[in-house]
Amino acid sequence: MKFFIDTANLDEIQKAHALGVLDGVTTNPSLIAKEGIRHREAFRAHIKKICEMVQAPVSAEAVSTTAEDLIAEARELAAIDDHVVVKIPMTEEGLKAVKVCADEGIKTNVTLVFSPLQALLAAKAGATYVSPFVGRLDDIAASGMQIVSQIVDIFSNYLFDTEIIVASIRHPMHVLEAARMGADIATIPYAVIAQLVRHPLTDVGLEKFLKDWEKVEKI
Ligand code: E4P
């Protein structure tokens, strides 16, 4: 299973990268705004920096609303770096843009997916990745992980190459369930990655080992 980090924060990306388990990065307009990026040139430079840091897929979101504009934006974003994956919203115009991008060899990540049928459409249009948002479904008392399970089934029935990125992850259980279901990727906020590392029994056990080691003569 691949781990992406869901952030545009360079320190968090660097810290996750240093762990040796990072396979990519996803950003979105909200995460970009959170970093204080206020114009398109700064956005492009920031995405380039992330690509150079991780040398792995980096999702950058297109924000146009028509297929024509999404395609133009996708071409611009893809020209930033070979690692850029263009995030395209799950709309009719978005699907048309995904198809053209696929034909041109531009990688896409269809975002804001909330149903298995949306994921099926995205895969049929030629999306490289689809991103079901599990946390936002849980927030409205639906089951995010149930949608992921259905997408895993559908994609395996028809042998789609499209990879599933479990997105909008809120806690370690989302990651555990995604792994058990066989989702290809989880895109995880840094705070949740840190939670995955820690276990209280590891902390207690390490403290005891270090304390006992002090009793051993150092000669
Ligand atoms: C995915 O690519 C999105 O950036 C992200 O996972 C959305 O998460 P949120 O629901 O916590 O904003």
JSON list of C-alpha atoms and ligand atoms in Angstrom, two decimals:
[
{"chain": "A", "resi": 1, "resn": "MET", "atom": "CA", "xyz": [0.00, 0.00, 0.00]},
{"chain": "A", "resi": 2, "resn": "LYS", "atom": "CA", "xyz": [1.27, 3.47, -0.86]},
{"chain": "A", "resi": 3, "resn": "PHE", "atom": "CA", "xyz": [1.24, 6.37, 1.61]},
{"chain": "A", "resi": 4, "resn": "PHE", "atom": "CA", "xyz": [0.78, 9.92, 0.33]},
{"chain": "A", "resi": 5, "resn": "ILE", "atom": "CA", "xyz": [0.78, 12.92, 2.63]},
{"chain": "A", "resi": 6, "resn": "ASP", "atom": "CA", "xyz": [-2.20, 15.28, 2.41]},
{"chain": "A", "resi": 7, "resn": "THR", "atom": "CA", "xyz": [-0.63, 18.70, 2.95]},
{"chain": "A", "resi": 8, "resn": "ALA", "atom": "CA", "xyz": [1.08, 21.60, 1.22]},
{"chain": "A", "resi": 9, "resn": "ASN", "atom": "CA", "xyz": [3.31, 22.29, 4.24]},
{"chain": "A", "resi": 10, "resn": "LEU", "atom": "CA", "xyz": [6.97, 21.83, 3.30]},
{"chain": "A", "resi": 11, "resn": "ASP", "atom": "CA", "xyz": [8.13, 20.96, 6.85]},
{"chain": "A", "resi": 12, "resn": "GLU", "atom": "CA", "xyz": [5.50, 18.24, 7.17]},
{"chain": "A", "resi": 13, "resn": "ILE", "atom": "CA", "xyz": [6.40, 16.85, 3.74]},
{"chain": "A", "resi": 14, "resn": "GLN", "atom": "CA", "xyz": [10.11, 16.86, 4.66]},
{"chain": "A", "resi": 15, "resn": "LYS", "atom": "CA", "xyz": [9.43, 15.10, 7.99]},
{"chain": "A", "resi": 16, "resn": "ALA", "atom": "CA", "xyz": [7.25, 12.41, 6.37]},
{"chain": "A", "resi": 17, "resn": "HIS", "atom": "CA", "xyz": [9.77, 11.96, 3.53]},
{"chain": "A", "resi": 18, "resn": "ALA", "atom": "CA", "xyz": [12.57, 11.45, 6.06]},
{"chain": "A", "resi": 19, "resn": "LEU", "atom": "CA", "xyz": [10.66, 8.48, 7.53]},
{"chain": "A", "resi": 20, "resn": "GLY", "atom": "CA", "xyz": [11.25, 6.63, 4.25]},
{"chain": "A", "resi": 21, "resn": "VAL", "atom": "CA", "xyz": [7.61, 5.64, 3.77]},
{"chain": "A", "resi": 22, "resn": "LEU", "atom": "CA", "xyz": [6.33, 8.49, 1.60]},
{"chain": "A", "resi": 23, "resn": "ASP", "atom": "CA", "xyz": [5.12, 7.66, -1.92]},
{"chain": "A", "resi": 24, "resn": "GLY", "atom": "CA", "xyz": [3.53, 10.97, -2.93]},
{"chain": "A", "resi": 25, "resn": "VAL", "atom": "CA", "xyz": [1.75, 14.19, -1.93]},
{"chain": "A", "resi": 26, "resn": "THR", "atom": "CA", "xyz": [-1.76, 15.53, -2.40]},
{"chain": "A", "resi": 27, "resn": "THR", "atom": "CA", "xyz": [-2.66, 19.20, -2.11]},
{"chain": "A", "resi": 28, "resn": "ASN", "atom": "CA", "xyz": [-5.89, 21.11, -2.63]},
{"chain": "A", "resi": 29, "resn": "PRO", "atom": "CA", "xyz": [-6.79, 24.82, -2.83]},
{"chain": "A", "resi": 30, "resn": "SER", "atom": "CA", "xyz": [-7.61, 24.97, 0.90]},
{"chain": "A", "resi": 31, "resn": "LEU", "atom": "CA", "xyz": [-4.25, 23.43, 1.85]},
{"chain": "A", "resi": 32, "resn": "ILE", "atom": "CA", "xyz": [-2.45, 25.84, -0.51]},
{"chain": "A", "resi": 33, "resn": "ALA", "atom": "CA", "xyz": [-4.27, 28.87, 0.98]},
{"chain": "A", "resi": 34, "resn": "LYS", "atom": "CA", "xyz": [-3.33, 27.63, 4.49]},
{"chain": "A", "resi": 35, "resn": "GLU", "atom": "CA", "xyz": [0.35, 28.04, 3.52]},
{"chain": "A", "resi": 36, "resn": "GLY", "atom": "CA", "xyz": [-0.23, 31.74, 2.78]},
{"chain": "A", "resi": 37, "resn": "ILE", "atom": "CA", "xyz": [0.19, 31.30, -0.99]},
{"chain": "A", "resi": 38, "resn": "ARG", "atom": "CA", "xyz": [-1.71, 34.16, -2.61]},
{"chain": "A", "resi": 39, "resn": "HIS", "atom": "CA", "xyz": [-0.97, 34.11, -6.35]},
{"chain": "A", "resi": 40, "resn": "ARG", "atom": "CA", "xyz": [-0.63, 31.61, -9.18]},
{"chain": "A", "resi": 41, "resn": "GLU", "atom": "CA", "xyz": [3.10, 32.08, -9.73]},
{"chain": "A", "resi": 42, "resn": "ALA", "atom": "CA", "xyz": [3.79, 31.34, -6.05]},
{"chain": "A", "resi": 43, "resn": "PHE", "atom": "CA", "xyz": [1.48, 28.30, -6.31]},
{"chain": "A", "resi": 44, "resn": "ARG", "atom": "CA", "xyz": [3.42, 26.94, -9.28]},
{"chain": "A", "resi": 45, "resn": "ALA", "atom": "CA", "xyz": [6.77, 27.54, -7.54]},
{"chain": "A", "resi": 46, "resn": "HIS", "atom": "CA", "xyz": [5.48, 25.78, -4.41]},
{"chain": "A", "resi": 47, "resn": "ILE", "atom": "CA", "xyz": [4.33, 22.72, -6.38]},
{"chain": "A", "resi": 48, "resn": "LYS", "atom": "CA", "xyz": [7.72, 22.60, -8.14]},
{"chain": "A", "resi": 49, "resn": "LYS", "atom": "CA", "xyz": [9.50, 22.68, -4.76]},
{"chain": "A", "resi": 50, "resn": "ILE", "atom": "CA", "xyz": [7.38, 19.77, -3.48]},
{"chain": "A", "resi": 51, "resn": "CYS", "atom": "CA", "xyz": [8.11, 17.74, -6.64]},
{"chain": "A", "resi": 52, "resn": "GLU", "atom": "CA", "xyz": [11.85, 18.32, -6.23]},
{"chain": "A", "resi": 53, "resn": "MET", "atom": "CA", "xyz": [11.67, 17.28, -2.57]},
{"chain": "A", "resi": 54, "resn": "VAL", "atom": "CA", "xyz": [9.79, 14.01, -3.00]},
{"chain": "A", "resi": 55, "resn": "GLN", "atom": "CA", "xyz": [10.42, 12.94, -6.64]},
{"chain": "A", "resi": 56, "resn": "ALA", "atom": "CA", "xyz": [7.05, 11.18, -6.54]},
{"chain": "A", "resi": 57, "resn": "PRO", "atom": "CA", "xyz": [3.47, 11.96, -7.64]},
{"chain": "A", "resi": 58, "resn": "VAL", "atom": "CA", "xyz": [2.28, 15.39, -6.43]},
{"chain": "A", "resi": 59, "resn": "SER", "atom": "CA", "xyz": [-1.39, 16.29, -6.93]},
{"chain": "A", "resi": 60, "resn": "ALA", "atom": "CA", "xyz": [-2.08, 19.95, -7.80]},
{"chain": "A", "resi": 61, "resn": "GLU", "atom": "CA", "xyz": [-5.70, 21.00, -8.24]},
{"chain": "A", "resi": 62, "resn": "ALA", "atom": "CA", "xyz": [-7.20, 22.67, -11.30]},
{"chain": "A", "resi": 63, "resn": "VAL", "atom": "CA", "xyz": [-9.89, 25.17, -10.30]},
{"chain": "A", "resi": 64, "resn": "SER", "atom": "CA", "xyz": [-11.64, 25.92, -13.59]},
{"chain": "A", "resi": 65, "resn": "THR", "atom": "CA", "xyz": [-15.27, 24.95, -14.14]},
{"chain": "A", "resi": 66, "resn": "THR", "atom": "CA", "xyz": [-15.48, 24.26, -17.89]},
{"chain": "A", "resi": 67, "resn": "ALA", "atom": "CA", "xyz": [-13.82, 21.35, -19.68]},
{"chain": "A", "resi": 68, "resn": "GLU", "atom": "CA", "xyz": [-11.99, 23.72, -22.00]},
{"chain": "A", "resi": 69, "resn": "ASP", "atom": "CA", "xyz": [-10.52, 25.73, -19.13]},
{"chain": "A", "resi": 70, "resn": "LEU", "atom": "CA", "xyz": [-9.76, 22.62, -17.06]},
{"chain": "A", "resi": 71, "resn": "ILE", "atom": "CA", "xyz": [-7.82, 21.15, -20.00]},
{"chain": "A", "resi": 72, "resn": "ALA", "atom": "CA", "xyz": [-5.83, 24.39, -20.46]},
{"chain": "A", "resi": 73, "resn": "GLU", "atom": "CA", "xyz": [-5.10, 24.49, -16.73]},
{"chain": "A", "resi": 74, "resn": "ALA", "atom": "CA", "xyz": [-4.15, 20.80, -16.68]},
{"chain": "A", "resi": 75, "resn": "ARG", "atom": "CA", "xyz": [-1.62, 21.38, -19.47]},
{"chain": "A", "resi": 76, "resn": "GLU", "atom": "CA", "xyz": [-0.10, 24.30, -17.52]},
{"chain": "A", "resi": 77, "resn": "LEU", "atom": "CA", "xyz": [0.07, 22.35, -14.28]},
{"chain": "A", "resi": 78, "resn": "ALA", "atom": "CA", "xyz": [1.53, 19.25, -15.95]},
{"chain": "A", "resi": 79, "resn": "ALA", "atom": "CA", "xyz": [4.27, 21.44, -17.49]},
{"chain": "A", "resi": 80, "resn": "ILE", "atom": "CA", "xyz": [5.54, 22.39, -14.00]},
{"chain": "A", "resi": 81, "resn": "ASP", "atom": "CA", "xyz": [7.17, 18.99, -13.43]},
{"chain": "A", "resi": 82, "resn": "ASP", "atom": "CA", "xyz": [6.90, 15.39, -14.61]},
{"chain": "A", "resi": 83, "resn": "HIS", "atom": "CA", "xyz": [5.66, 14.38, -11.15]},
{"chain": "A", "resi": 84, "resn": "VAL", "atom": "CA", "xyz": [2.58, 16.61, -11.25]},
{"chain": "A", "resi": 85, "resn": "VAL", "atom": "CA", "xyz": [-0.80, 14.87, -11.20]},
{"chain": "A", "resi": 86, "resn": "VAL", "atom": "CA", "xyz": [-3.69, 17.20, -12.05]},
{"chain": "A", "resi": 87, "resn": "LYS", "atom": "CA", "xyz": [-6.61, 17.07, -9.66]},
{"chain": "A", "resi": 88, "resn": "ILE", "atom": "CA", "xyz": [-9.89, 17.44, -11.51]},
{"chain": "A", "resi": 89, "resn": "PRO", "atom": "CA", "xyz": [-13.28, 17.74, -9.78]},
{"chain": "A", "resi": 90, "resn": "MET", "atom": "CA", "xyz": [-15.88, 15.00, -10.30]},
{"chain": "A", "resi": 91, "resn": "THR", "atom": "CA", "xyz": [-18.27, 16.91, -12.59]},
{"chain": "A", "resi": 92, "resn": "GLU", "atom": "CA", "xyz": [-19.50, 16.45, -16.15]},
{"chain": "A", "resi": 93, "resn": "GLU", "atom": "CA", "xyz": [-16.99, 19.06, -17.33]},
{"chain": "A", "resi": 94, "resn": "GLY", "atom": "CA", "xyz": [-14.32, 17.38, -15.22]},
{"chain": "A", "resi": 95, "resn": "LEU", "atom": "CA", "xyz": [-14.94, 13.98, -16.86]},
{"chain": "A", "resi": 96, "resn": "LYS", "atom": "CA", "xyz": [-14.58, 15.49, -20.33]},
{"chain": "A", "resi": 97, "resn": "ALA", "atom": "CA", "xyz": [-11.29, 17.05, -19.27]},
{"chain": "A", "resi": 98, "resn": "VAL", "atom": "CA", "xyz": [-10.04, 13.77, -17.77]},
{"chain": "A", "resi": 99, "resn": "LYS", "atom": "CA", "xyz": [-10.61, 11.98, -21.07]},
{"chain": "A", "resi": 100, "resn": "VAL", "atom": "CA", "xyz": [-8.60, 14.58, -23.01]},
{"chain": "A", "resi": 101, "resn": "CYS", "atom": "CA", "xyz": [-5.83, 14.54, -20.38]},
{"chain": "A", "resi": 102, "resn": "ALA", "atom": "CA", "xyz": [-5.66, 10.73, -20.55]},
{"chain": "A", "resi": 103, "resn": "ASP", "atom": "CA", "xyz": [-5.31, 10.91, -24.34]},
{"chain": "A", "resi": 104, "resn": "GLU", "atom": "CA", "xyz": [-2.49, 13.45, -23.94]},
{"chain": "A", "resi": 105, "resn": "GLY", "atom": "CA", "xyz": [-0.70, 11.43, -21.26]},
{"chain": "A", "resi": 106, "resn": "ILE", "atom": "CA", "xyz": [-1.45, 13.93, -18.47]},
{"chain": "A", "resi": 107, "resn": "LYS", "atom": "CA", "xyz": [-1.98, 12.14, -15.15]},
{"chain": "A", "resi": 108, "resn": "THR", "atom": "CA", "xyz": [-5.20, 12.99, -13.30]},
{"chain": "A", "resi": 109, "resn": "ASN", "atom": "CA", "xyz": [-6.62, 12.53, -9.82]},
{"chain": "A", "resi": 110, "resn": "VAL", "atom": "CA", "xyz": [-10.42, 12.83, -9.85]},
{"chain": "A", "resi": 111, "resn": "THR", "atom": "CA", "xyz": [-11.30, 14.53, -6.60]},
{"chain": "A", "resi": 112, "resn": "LEU", "atom": "CA", "xyz": [-14.46, 15.09, -4.54]},
{"chain": "A", "resi": 113, "resn": "VAL", "atom": "CA", "xyz": [-15.65, 11.53, -5.17]},
{"chain": "A", "resi": 114, "resn": "PHE", "atom": "CA", "xyz": [-18.46, 10.51, -2.82]},
{"chain": "A", "resi": 115, "resn": "SER", "atom": "CA", "xyz": [-20.02, 7.47, -4.53]},
{"chain": "A", "resi": 116, "resn": "PRO", "atom": "CA", "xyz": [-18.80, 4.24, -6.20]},
{"chain": "A", "resi": 117, "resn": "LEU", "atom": "CA", "xyz": [-20.55, 5.21, -9.44]},
{"chain": "A", "resi": 118, "resn": "GLN", "atom": "CA", "xyz": [-18.66, 8.50, -9.58]},
{"chain": "A", "resi": 119, "resn": "ALA", "atom": "CA", "xyz": [-15.46, 6.46, -9.20]},
{"chain": "A", "resi": 120, "resn": "LEU", "atom": "CA", "xyz": [-16.56, 4.10, -11.99]},
{"chain": "A", "resi": 121, "resn": "LEU", "atom": "CA", "xyz": [-17.19, 7.06, -14.32]},
{"chain": "A", "resi": 122, "resn": "ALA", "atom": "CA", "xyz": [-13.80, 8.56, -13.49]},
{"chain": "A", "resi": 123, "resn": "ALA", "atom": "CA", "xyz": [-12.05, 5.25, -14.21]},
{"chain": "A", "resi": 124, "resn": "LYS", "atom": "CA", "xyz": [-13.92, 4.87, -17.50]},
{"chain": "A", "resi": 125, "resn": "ALA", "atom": "CA", "xyz": [-12.83, 8.39, -18.52]},
{"chain": "A", "resi": 126, "resn": "GLY", "atom": "CA", "xyz": [-9.21, 7.33, -17.95]},
{"chain": "A", "resi": 127, "resn": "ALA", "atom": "CA", "xyz": [-8.38, 8.82, -14.54]},
{"chain": "A", "resi": 128, "resn": "THR", "atom": "CA", "xyz": [-5.00, 7.81, -13.14]},
{"chain": "A", "resi": 129, "resn": "TYR", "atom": "CA", "xyz": [-6.36, 8.08, -9.58]},
{"chain": "A", "resi": 130, "resn": "VAL", "atom": "CA", "xyz": [-9.75, 8.55, -7.91]},
{"chain": "A", "resi": 131, "resn": "SER", "atom": "CA", "xyz": [-10.08, 10.09, -4.48]},
{"chain": "A", "resi": 132, "resn": "PRO", "atom": "CA", "xyz": [-13.08, 9.05, -2.37]},
{"chain": "A", "resi": 133, "resn": "PHE", "atom": "CA", "xyz": [-13.37, 11.46, 0.61]},
{"chain": "A", "resi": 134, "resn": "VAL", "atom": "CA", "xyz": [-14.10, 9.16, 3.55]},
{"chain": "A", "resi": 135, "resn": "GLY", "atom": "CA", "xyz": [-13.99, 11.66, 6.42]},
{"chain": "A", "resi": 136, "resn": "ARG", "atom": "CA", "xyz": [-16.44, 14.06, 4.80]},
{"chain": "A", "resi": 137, "resn": "LEU", "atom": "CA", "xyz": [-18.89, 11.15, 4.28]},
{"chain": "A", "resi": 138, "resn": "ASP", "atom": "CA", "xyz": [-18.51, 10.11, 7.92]},
{"chain": "A", "resi": 139, "resn": "ASP", "atom": "CA", "xyz": [-19.17, 13.75, 8.87]},
{"chain": "A", "resi": 140, "resn": "ILE", "atom": "CA", "xyz": [-22.67, 13.49, 7.39]},
{"chain": "A", "resi": 141, "resn": "ALA", "atom": "CA", "xyz": [-23.37, 10.11, 9.02]},
{"chain": "A", "resi": 142, "resn": "ALA", "atom": "CA", "xyz": [-22.66, 8.04, 5.88]},
{"chain": "A", "resi": 143, "resn": "SER", "atom": "CA", "xyz": [-19.97, 5.35, 5.78]},
{"chain": "A", "resi": 144, "resn": "GLY", "atom": "CA", "xyz": [-16.92, 6.57, 3.90]},
{"chain": "A", "resi": 145, "resn": "MET", "atom": "CA", "xyz": [-15.14, 3.23, 4.10]},
{"chain": "A", "resi": 146, "resn": "GLN", "atom": "CA", "xyz": [-18.15, 1.38, 2.68]},
{"chain": "A", "resi": 147, "resn": "ILE", "atom": "CA", "xyz": [-17.80, 3.46, -0.48]},
{"chain": "A", "resi": 148, "resn": "VAL", "atom": "CA", "xyz": [-14.12, 2.55, -0.68]},
{"chain": "A", "resi": 149, "resn": "SER", "atom": "CA", "xyz": [-14.93, -1.15, -0.35]},
{"chain": "A", "resi": 150, "resn": "GLN", "atom": "CA", "xyz": [-17.44, -0.88, -3.21]},
{"chain": "A", "resi": 151, "resn": "ILE", "atom": "CA", "xyz": [-14.91, 0.93, -5.41]},
{"chain": "A", "resi": 152, "resn": "VAL", "atom": "CA", "xyz": [-12.28, -1.77, -4.70]},
{"chain": "A", "resi": 153, "resn": "ASP", "atom": "CA", "xyz": [-14.80, -4.44, -5.81]},
{"chain": "A", "resi": 154, "resn": "ILE", "atom": "CA", "xyz": [-15.82, -2.59, -8.98]},
{"chain": "A", "resi": 155, "resn": "PHE", "atom": "CA", "xyz": [-12.25, -1.83, -10.05]},
{"chain": "A", "resi": 156, "resn": "SER", "atom": "CA", "xyz": [-11.22, -5.45, -9.52]},
{"chain": "A", "resi": 157, "resn": "ASN", "atom": "CA", "xyz": [-14.28, -6.76, -11.44]},
{"chain": "A", "resi": 158, "resn": "TYR", "atom": "CA", "xyz": [-13.24, -4.79, -14.52]},
{"chain": "A", "resi": 159, "resn": "LEU", "atom": "CA", "xyz": [-9.45, -4.67, -14.03]},
{"chain": "A", "resi": 160, "resn": "PHE", "atom": "CA", "xyz": [-9.24, -0.87, -14.19]},
{"chain": "A", "resi": 161, "resn": "ASP", "atom": "CA", "xyz": [-5.72, 0.54, -13.89]},
{"chain": "A", "resi": 162, "resn": "THR", "atom": "CA", "xyz": [-7.07, 3.57, -12.00]},
{"chain": "A", "resi": 163, "resn": "GLU", "atom": "CA", "xyz": [-5.69, 3.63, -8.47]},
{"chain": "A", "resi": 164, "resn": "ILE", "atom": "CA", "xyz": [-7.82, 4.40, -5.42]},
{"chain": "A", "resi": 165, "resn": "ILE", "atom": "CA", "xyz": [-6.56, 7.15, -3.11]},
{"chain": "A", "resi": 166, "resn": "VAL", "atom": "CA", "xyz": [-8.46, 7.03, 0.18]},
{"chain": "A", "resi": 167, "resn": "ALA", "atom": "CA", "xyz": [-8.72, 10.75, 1.02]},
{"chain": "A", "resi": 168, "resn": "SER", "atom": "CA", "xyz": [-10.12, 12.96, 3.76]},
{"chain": "A", "resi": 169, "resn": "ILE", "atom": "CA", "xyz": [-8.59, 10.63, 6.33]},
{"chain": "A", "resi": 170, "resn": "ARG", "atom": "CA", "xyz": [-9.26, 11.66, 9.92]},
{"chain": "A", "resi": 171, "resn": "HIS", "atom": "CA", "xyz": [-7.74, 8.88, 12.08]},
{"chain": "A", "resi": 172, "resn": "PRO", "atom": "CA", "xyz": [-5.63, 5.67, 12.02]},
{"chain": "A", "resi": 173, "resn": "MET", "atom": "CA", "xyz": [-8.72, 3.40, 11.69]},
{"chain": "A", "resi": 174, "resn": "HIS", "atom": "CA", "xyz": [-9.35, 4.86, 8.23]},
{"chain": "A", "resi": 175, "resn": "VAL", "atom": "CA", "xyz": [-5.82, 3.82, 7.22]},
{"chain": "A", "resi": 176, "resn": "LEU", "atom": "CA", "xyz": [-6.17, 0.34, 8.76]},
{"chain": "A", "resi": 177, "resn": "GLU", "atom": "CA", "xyz": [-9.48, -0.31, 7.01]},
{"chain": "A", "resi": 178, "resn": "ALA", "atom": "CA", "xyz": [-8.15, 1.03, 3.70]},
{"chain": "A", "resi": 179, "resn": "ALA", "atom": "CA", "xyz": [-5.18, -1.35, 3.92]},
{"chain": "A", "resi": 180, "resn": "ARG", "atom": "CA", "xyz": [-7.40, -4.32, 4.79]},
{"chain": "A", "resi": 181, "resn": "MET", "atom": "CA", "xyz": [-9.69, -3.54, 1.85]},
{"chain": "A", "resi": 182, "resn": "GLY", "atom": "CA", "xyz": [-6.76, -3.38, -0.54]},
{"chain": "A", "resi": 183, "resn": "ALA", "atom": "CA", "xyz": [-7.06, 0.30, -1.49]},
{"chain": "A", "resi": 184, "resn": "ASP", "atom": "CA", "xyz": [-3.95, 1.31, -3.43]},
{"chain": "A", "resi": 185, "resn": "ILE", "atom": "CA", "xyz": [-3.13, 4.50, -1.54]},
{"chain": "A", "resi": 186, "resn": "ALA", "atom": "CA", "xyz": [-4.06, 6.43, 1.58]},
{"chain": "A", "resi": 187, "resn": "THR", "atom": "CA", "xyz": [-3.38, 10.17, 1.58]},
{"chain": "A", "resi": 188, "resn": "ILE", "atom": "CA", "xyz": [-2.83, 11.01, 5.21]},
{"chain": "A", "resi": 189, "resn": "PRO", "atom": "CA", "xyz": [-2.44, 14.27, 7.17]},
{"chain": "A", "resi": 190, "resn": "TYR", "atom": "CA", "xyz": [0.92, 14.51, 9.01]},
{"chain": "A", "resi": 191, "resn": "ALA", "atom": "CA", "xyz": [-0.74, 14.30, 12.45]},
{"chain": "A", "resi": 192, "resn": "VAL", "atom": "CA", "xyz": [-2.27, 10.92, 11.54]},
{"chain": "A", "resi": 193, "resn": "ILE", "atom": "CA", "xyz": [1.04, 9.62, 10.13]},
{"chain": "A", "resi": 194, "resn": "ALA", "atom": "CA", "xyz": [2.60, 10.49, 13.51]},
{"chain": "A", "resi": 195, "resn": "GLN", "atom": "CA", "xyz": [-0.22, 8.59, 15.26]},
{"chain": "A", "resi": 196, "resn": "LEU", "atom": "CA", "xyz": [0.51, 5.49, 13.13]},
{"chain": "A", "resi": 197, "resn": "VAL", "atom": "CA", "xyz": [4.10, 5.40, 14.38]},
{"chain": "A", "resi": 198, "resn": "ARG", "atom": "CA", "xyz": [3.35, 5.58, 18.09]},
{"chain": "A", "resi": 199, "resn": "HIS", "atom": "CA", "xyz": [2.08, 2.91, 20.47]},
{"chain": "A", "resi": 200, "resn": "PRO", "atom": "CA", "xyz": [2.03, 3.39, 24.26]},
{"chain": "A", "resi": 201, "resn": "LEU", "atom": "CA", "xyz": [3.49, -0.09, 24.82]},
{"chain": "A", "resi": 202, "resn": "THR", "atom": "CA", "xyz": [6.40, 0.78, 22.52]},
{"chain": "A", "resi": 203, "resn": "ASP", "atom": "CA", "xyz": [7.10, 3.89, 24.63]},
{"chain": "A", "resi": 204, "resn": "VAL", "atom": "CA", "xyz": [6.87, 1.99, 27.92]},
{"chain": "A", "resi": 205, "resn": "GLY", "atom": "CA", "xyz": [8.95, -0.91, 26.57]},
{"chain": "A", "resi": 206, "resn": "LEU", "atom": "CA", "xyz": [11.68, 1.37, 25.22]},
{"chain": "A", "resi": 207, "resn": "GLU", "atom": "CA", "xyz": [11.87, 3.32, 28.48]},
{"chain": "A", "resi": 208, "resn": "LYS", "atom": "CA", "xyz": [12.36, 0.06, 30.41]},
{"chain": "A", "resi": 209, "resn": "PHE", "atom": "CA", "xyz": [14.99, -1.29, 27.99]},
{"chain": "A", "resi": 210, "resn": "LEU", "atom": "CA", "xyz": [16.99, 1.95, 28.19]},
{"chain": "A", "resi": 211, "resn": "LYS", "atom": "CA", "xyz": [16.74, 2.02, 31.98]},
{"chain": "A", "resi": 212, "resn": "ASP", "atom": "CA", "xyz": [17.89, -1.61, 32.30]},
{"chain": "A", "resi": 213, "resn": "TRP", "atom": "CA", "xyz": [20.71, -0.98, 29.85]},
{"chain": "A", "resi": 214, "resn": "GLU", "atom": "CA", "xyz": [22.07, 1.63, 32.31]},
{"chain": "A", "resi": 215, "resn": "LYS", "atom": "CA", "xyz": [22.72, -1.26, 34.75]},
{"chain": "A", "resi": 216, "resn": "VAL", "atom": "CA", "xyz": [25.04, -2.95, 32.26]},
{"chain": "A", "resi": 217, "resn": "GLU", "atom": "CA", "xyz": [28.65, -1.97, 32.76]},
{"chain": "A", "resi": 218, "resn": "LYS", "atom": "CA", "xyz": [29.96, -0.04, 29.76]},
{"chain": "A", "resi": 219, "resn": "ILE", "atom": "CA", "xyz": [33.38, -1.65, 29.21]},
{"chain": "B", "resi": 1, "resn": "E4P", "atom": "C1", "xyz": [-7.63, 14.86, -0.90]},
{"chain": "B", "resi": 1, "resn": "E4P", "atom": "O1", "xyz": [-6.89, 14.82, -1.84]},
{"chain": "B", "resi": 1, "resn": "E4P", "atom": "C2", "xyz": [-8.02, 16.07, -0.18]},
{"chain": "B", "resi": 1, "resn": "E4P", "atom": "O2", "xyz": [-6.98, 17.01, -0.24]},
{"chain": "B", "resi": 1, "resn": "E4P", "atom": "C3", "xyz": [-8.25, 15.85, 1.29]},
{"chain": "B", "resi": 1, "resn": "E4P", "atom": "O3", "xyz": [-8.03, 14.51, 1.66]},
{"chain": "B", "resi": 1, "resn": "E4P", "atom": "C4", "xyz": [-9.51, 16.45, 1.81]},
{"chain": "B", "resi": 1, "resn": "E4P", "atom": "O4", "xyz": [-9.55, 16.21, 3.19]},
{"chain": "B", "resi": 1, "resn": "E4P", "atom": "P1", "xyz": [-10.50, 17.03, 4.19]},
{"chain": "B", "resi": 1, "resn": "E4P", "atom": "O5", "xyz": [-11.87, 16.48, 4.09]},
{"chain": "B", "resi": 1, "resn": "E4P", "atom": "O6", "xyz": [-9.89, 16.77, 5.54]},
{"chain": "B", "resi": 1, "resn": "E4P", "atom": "O7", "xyz": [-10.41, 18.47, 3.78]}
]
